[in-house]
């Protein structure tokens, strides 16, 4: 929306300048640049587009990694919910997991132990 308004303003300004130049004729000594002659400054943060094959390869590899992490987390969570003591955080399998998955599992273990503690012990009434 904003770009359309900007384009409209630029076009109106250009047309006004052209009308003034035509009205003044040759008496005008000012050189008015044309729209095609005005150079746009490149956005310094603009990145070149990825080639289609590379983009697809990157997308599929990241999807596969996410799926593997999720699968390993679900497998481990299944074991955990069956018996929370069955999780061996010193095992090679646990050590090989990505840090994000380890963090989630440890966080779940902590939350599960909190819930279990409050199930058996009623909180003191204030």
PDB file of C-alpha atoms in Angstrom:
ATOM      1  CA  UNK A   1       0.000   0.000   0.000  1.00  0.00           C
ATOM      2  CA  UNK A   2       2.740   2.427   1.023  1.00  0.00           C
ATOM      3  CA  UNK A   3       4.831   1.584  -2.033  1.00  0.00           C
ATOM      4  CA  UNK A   4       1.853   2.362  -4.286  1.00  0.00           C
ATOM      5  CA  UNK A   5       1.450   5.758  -2.610  1.00  0.00           C
ATOM      6  CA  UNK A   6       5.159   6.459  -3.020  1.00  0.00           C
ATOM      7  CA  UNK A   7       5.023   5.491  -6.687  1.00  0.00           C
ATOM      8  CA  UNK A   8       2.011   7.764  -7.209  1.00  0.00           C
ATOM      9  CA  UNK A   9       3.820  10.692  -5.546  1.00  0.00           C
ATOM     10  CA  UNK A  10       6.903  10.131  -7.673  1.00  0.00           C
ATOM     11  CA  UNK A  11       4.841   9.997 -10.844  1.00  0.00           C
ATOM     12  CA  UNK A  12       2.941  13.182  -9.941  1.00  0.00           C
ATOM     13  CA  UNK A  13       6.167  15.002  -9.120  1.00  0.00           C
ATOM     14  CA  UNK A  14       7.721  13.873 -12.380  1.00  0.00           C
ATOM     15  CA  UNK A  15       4.680  14.967 -14.392  1.00  0.00           C
ATOM     16  CA  UNK A  16       4.640  18.372 -12.649  1.00  0.00           C
ATOM     17  CA  UNK A  17       8.322  18.887 -13.450  1.00  0.00           C
ATOM     18  CA  UNK A  18       7.731  17.910 -17.066  1.00  0.00           C
ATOM     19  CA  UNK A  19       4.785  20.334 -17.307  1.00  0.00           C
ATOM     20  CA  UNK A  20       6.869  23.168 -15.832  1.00  0.00           C
ATOM     21  CA  UNK A  21       9.721  22.384 -18.189  1.00  0.00           C
ATOM     22  CA  UNK A  22       7.353  22.386 -21.181  1.00  0.00           C
ATOM     23  CA  UNK A  23       5.785  25.692 -20.069  1.00  0.00           C
ATOM     24  CA  UNK A  24       9.152  27.381 -19.636  1.00  0.00           C
ATOM     25  CA  UNK A  25      10.452  25.895 -22.845  1.00  0.00           C
ATOM     26  CA  UNK A  26      14.083  26.590 -23.597  1.00  0.00           C
ATOM     27  CA  UNK A  27      14.262  29.396 -21.023  1.00  0.00           C
ATOM     28  CA  UNK A  28      14.772  26.843 -18.272  1.00  0.00           C
ATOM     29  CA  UNK A  29      18.448  26.175 -17.658  1.00  0.00           C
ATOM     30  CA  UNK A  30      17.865  23.504 -15.004  1.00  0.00           C
ATOM     31  CA  UNK A  31      18.613  20.013 -16.088  1.00  0.00           C
ATOM     32  CA  UNK A  32      15.823  17.710 -14.901  1.00  0.00           C
ATOM     33  CA  UNK A  33      16.785  14.059 -14.668  1.00  0.00           C
ATOM     34  CA  UNK A  34      14.459  11.511 -16.190  1.00  0.00           C
ATOM     35  CA  UNK A  35      13.095   8.676 -14.098  1.00  0.00           C
ATOM     36  CA  UNK A  36      15.253   6.140 -15.903  1.00  0.00           C
ATOM     37  CA  UNK A  37      18.367   8.232 -15.287  1.00  0.00           C
ATOM     38  CA  UNK A  38      17.785   8.429 -11.540  1.00  0.00           C
ATOM     39  CA  UNK A  39      19.815   5.672  -9.965  1.00  0.00           C
ATOM     40  CA  UNK A  40      18.265   3.801  -7.091  1.00  0.00           C
ATOM     41  CA  UNK A  41      20.513   3.050  -4.193  1.00  0.00           C
ATOM     42  CA  UNK A  42      20.776  -0.647  -3.532  1.00  0.00           C
ATOM     43  CA  UNK A  43      19.591  -1.861  -0.182  1.00  0.00           C
ATOM     44  CA  UNK A  44      22.744  -2.845   1.652  1.00  0.00           C
ATOM     45  CA  UNK A  45      20.887  -5.617   3.492  1.00  0.00           C
ATOM     46  CA  UNK A  46      19.408  -7.198   0.361  1.00  0.00           C
ATOM     47  CA  UNK A  47      20.729 -10.713  -0.186  1.00  0.00           C
ATOM     48  CA  UNK A  48      20.924 -12.326  -3.596  1.00  0.00           C
ATOM     49  CA  UNK A  49      18.316 -14.993  -4.260  1.00  0.00           C
ATOM     50  CA  UNK A  50      19.363 -18.597  -3.768  1.00  0.00           C
ATOM     51  CA  UNK A  51      19.416 -20.816  -6.828  1.00  0.00           C
ATOM     52  CA  UNK A  52      16.285 -22.986  -6.935  1.00  0.00           C
ATOM     53  CA  UNK A  53      18.102 -26.303  -6.401  1.00  0.00           C
ATOM     54  CA  UNK A  54      20.128 -25.023  -3.457  1.00  0.00           C
ATOM     55  CA  UNK A  55      17.048 -23.513  -1.833  1.00  0.00           C
ATOM     56  CA  UNK A  56      15.104 -26.769  -2.185  1.00  0.00           C
ATOM     57  CA  UNK A  57      18.037 -28.800  -0.853  1.00  0.00           C
ATOM     58  CA  UNK A  58      18.391 -26.474   2.137  1.00  0.00           C
ATOM     59  CA  UNK A  59      14.674 -26.612   2.895  1.00  0.00           C
ATOM     60  CA  UNK A  60      14.498 -30.421   2.683  1.00  0.00           C
ATOM     61  CA  UNK A  61      17.603 -30.925   4.847  1.00  0.00           C
ATOM     62  CA  UNK A  62      16.261 -28.633   7.574  1.00  0.00           C
ATOM     63  CA  UNK A  63      12.883 -30.419   7.425  1.00  0.00           C
ATOM     64  CA  UNK A  64      14.640 -33.779   7.780  1.00  0.00           C
ATOM     65  CA  UNK A  65      16.670 -32.552  10.757  1.00  0.00           C
ATOM     66  CA  UNK A  66      13.553 -31.234  12.477  1.00  0.00           C
ATOM     67  CA  UNK A  67      11.745 -34.520  11.859  1.00  0.00           C
ATOM     68  CA  UNK A  68      14.662 -36.547  13.264  1.00  0.00           C
ATOM     69  CA  UNK A  69      14.796 -34.379  16.390  1.00  0.00           C
ATOM     70  CA  UNK A  70      11.065 -34.692  16.881  1.00  0.00           C
ATOM     71  CA  UNK A  71      11.147 -38.464  16.375  1.00  0.00           C
ATOM     72  CA  UNK A  72      13.981 -38.939  18.852  1.00  0.00           C
ATOM     73  CA  UNK A  73      12.203 -36.722  21.347  1.00  0.00           C
ATOM     74  CA  UNK A  74       8.933 -38.657  20.982  1.00  0.00           C
ATOM     75  CA  UNK A  75      10.743 -41.971  21.421  1.00  0.00           C
ATOM     76  CA  UNK A  76      12.466 -40.727  24.530  1.00  0.00           C
ATOM     77  CA  UNK A  77       9.288 -39.144  25.867  1.00  0.00           C
ATOM     78  CA  UNK A  78       7.456 -42.441  25.431  1.00  0.00           C
ATOM     79  CA  UNK A  79      10.037 -44.162  27.607  1.00  0.00           C
ATOM     80  CA  UNK A  80       9.931 -41.301  30.066  1.00  0.00           C
ATOM     81  CA  UNK A  81       6.171 -41.315  30.552  1.00  0.00           C
ATOM     82  CA  UNK A  82       6.109 -45.065  31.039  1.00  0.00           C
ATOM     83  CA  UNK A  83       8.673 -44.785  33.821  1.00  0.00           C
ATOM     84  CA  UNK A  84      10.371 -41.510  34.625  1.00  0.00           C
ATOM     85  CA  UNK A  85      13.269 -43.365  36.262  1.00  0.00           C
ATOM     86  CA  UNK A  86      14.042 -45.213  33.021  1.00  0.00           C
ATOM     87  CA  UNK A  87      15.654 -42.132  31.463  1.00  0.00           C
ATOM     88  CA  UNK A  88      19.415 -42.495  31.676  1.00  0.00           C
ATOM     89  CA  UNK A  89      20.905 -39.038  31.226  1.00  0.00           C
ATOM     90  CA  UNK A  90      24.402 -40.545  31.317  1.00  0.00           C
ATOM     91  CA  UNK A  91      23.781 -42.873  28.366  1.00  0.00           C
ATOM     92  CA  UNK A  92      25.470 -42.473  24.995  1.00  0.00           C
ATOM     93  CA  UNK A  93      22.056 -42.247  23.336  1.00  0.00           C
ATOM     94  CA  UNK A  94      21.124 -39.253  25.486  1.00  0.00           C
ATOM     95  CA  UNK A  95      24.552 -37.645  24.963  1.00  0.00           C
ATOM     96  CA  UNK A  96      24.191 -37.967  21.188  1.00  0.00           C
ATOM     97  CA  UNK A  97      20.962 -35.980  21.148  1.00  0.00           C
ATOM     98  CA  UNK A  98      20.919 -32.326  20.079  1.00  0.00           C
ATOM     99  CA  UNK A  99      21.086 -29.834  22.970  1.00  0.00           C
ATOM    100  CA  UNK A 100      17.548 -28.584  22.300  1.00  0.00           C
ATOM    101  CA  UNK A 101      16.111 -32.088  22.677  1.00  0.00           C
ATOM    102  CA  UNK A 102      18.124 -32.725  25.845  1.00  0.00           C
ATOM    103  CA  UNK A 103      16.850 -29.467  27.288  1.00  0.00           C
ATOM    104  CA  UNK A 104      13.241 -30.361  26.529  1.00  0.00           C
ATOM    105  CA  UNK A 105      13.604 -33.812  28.089  1.00  0.00           C
ATOM    106  CA  UNK A 106      15.245 -32.456  31.231  1.00  0.00           C
ATOM    107  CA  UNK A 107      12.596 -29.754  31.479  1.00  0.00           C
ATOM    108  CA  UNK A 108       9.859 -32.386  31.139  1.00  0.00           C
ATOM    109  CA  UNK A 109      11.537 -34.535  33.803  1.00  0.00           C
ATOM    110  CA  UNK A 110      11.607 -31.601  36.189  1.00  0.00           C
ATOM    111  CA  UNK A 111       7.958 -30.761  35.521  1.00  0.00           C
ATOM    112  CA  UNK A 112       6.928 -34.403  35.907  1.00  0.00           C
ATOM    113  CA  UNK A 113       8.704 -34.701  39.263  1.00  0.00           C
ATOM    114  CA  UNK A 114       7.004 -31.495  40.463  1.00  0.00           C
ATOM    115  CA  UNK A 115       3.596 -32.866  39.513  1.00  0.00           C
ATOM    116  CA  UNK A 116       4.295 -36.212  41.131  1.00  0.00           C
ATOM    117  CA  UNK A 117       5.419 -34.489  44.328  1.00  0.00           C
ATOM    118  CA  UNK A 118       2.249 -32.382  44.513  1.00  0.00           C
ATOM    119  CA  UNK A 119       0.057 -35.422  43.782  1.00  0.00           C
ATOM    120  CA  UNK A 120       1.208 -37.195  46.931  1.00  0.00           C
ATOM    121  CA  UNK A 121       1.682 -34.200  49.201  1.00  0.00           C
ATOM    122  CA  UNK A 122      -1.066 -31.694  49.628  1.00  0.00           C
ATOM    123  CA  UNK A 123       0.230 -28.150  49.711  1.00  0.00           C
ATOM    124  CA  UNK A 124      -0.037 -26.375  53.065  1.00  0.00           C
ATOM    125  CA  UNK A 125      -3.098 -24.218  53.410  1.00  0.00           C
ATOM    126  CA  UNK A 126      -2.479 -20.584  54.120  1.00  0.00           C
TER     127      UNK A 126
END
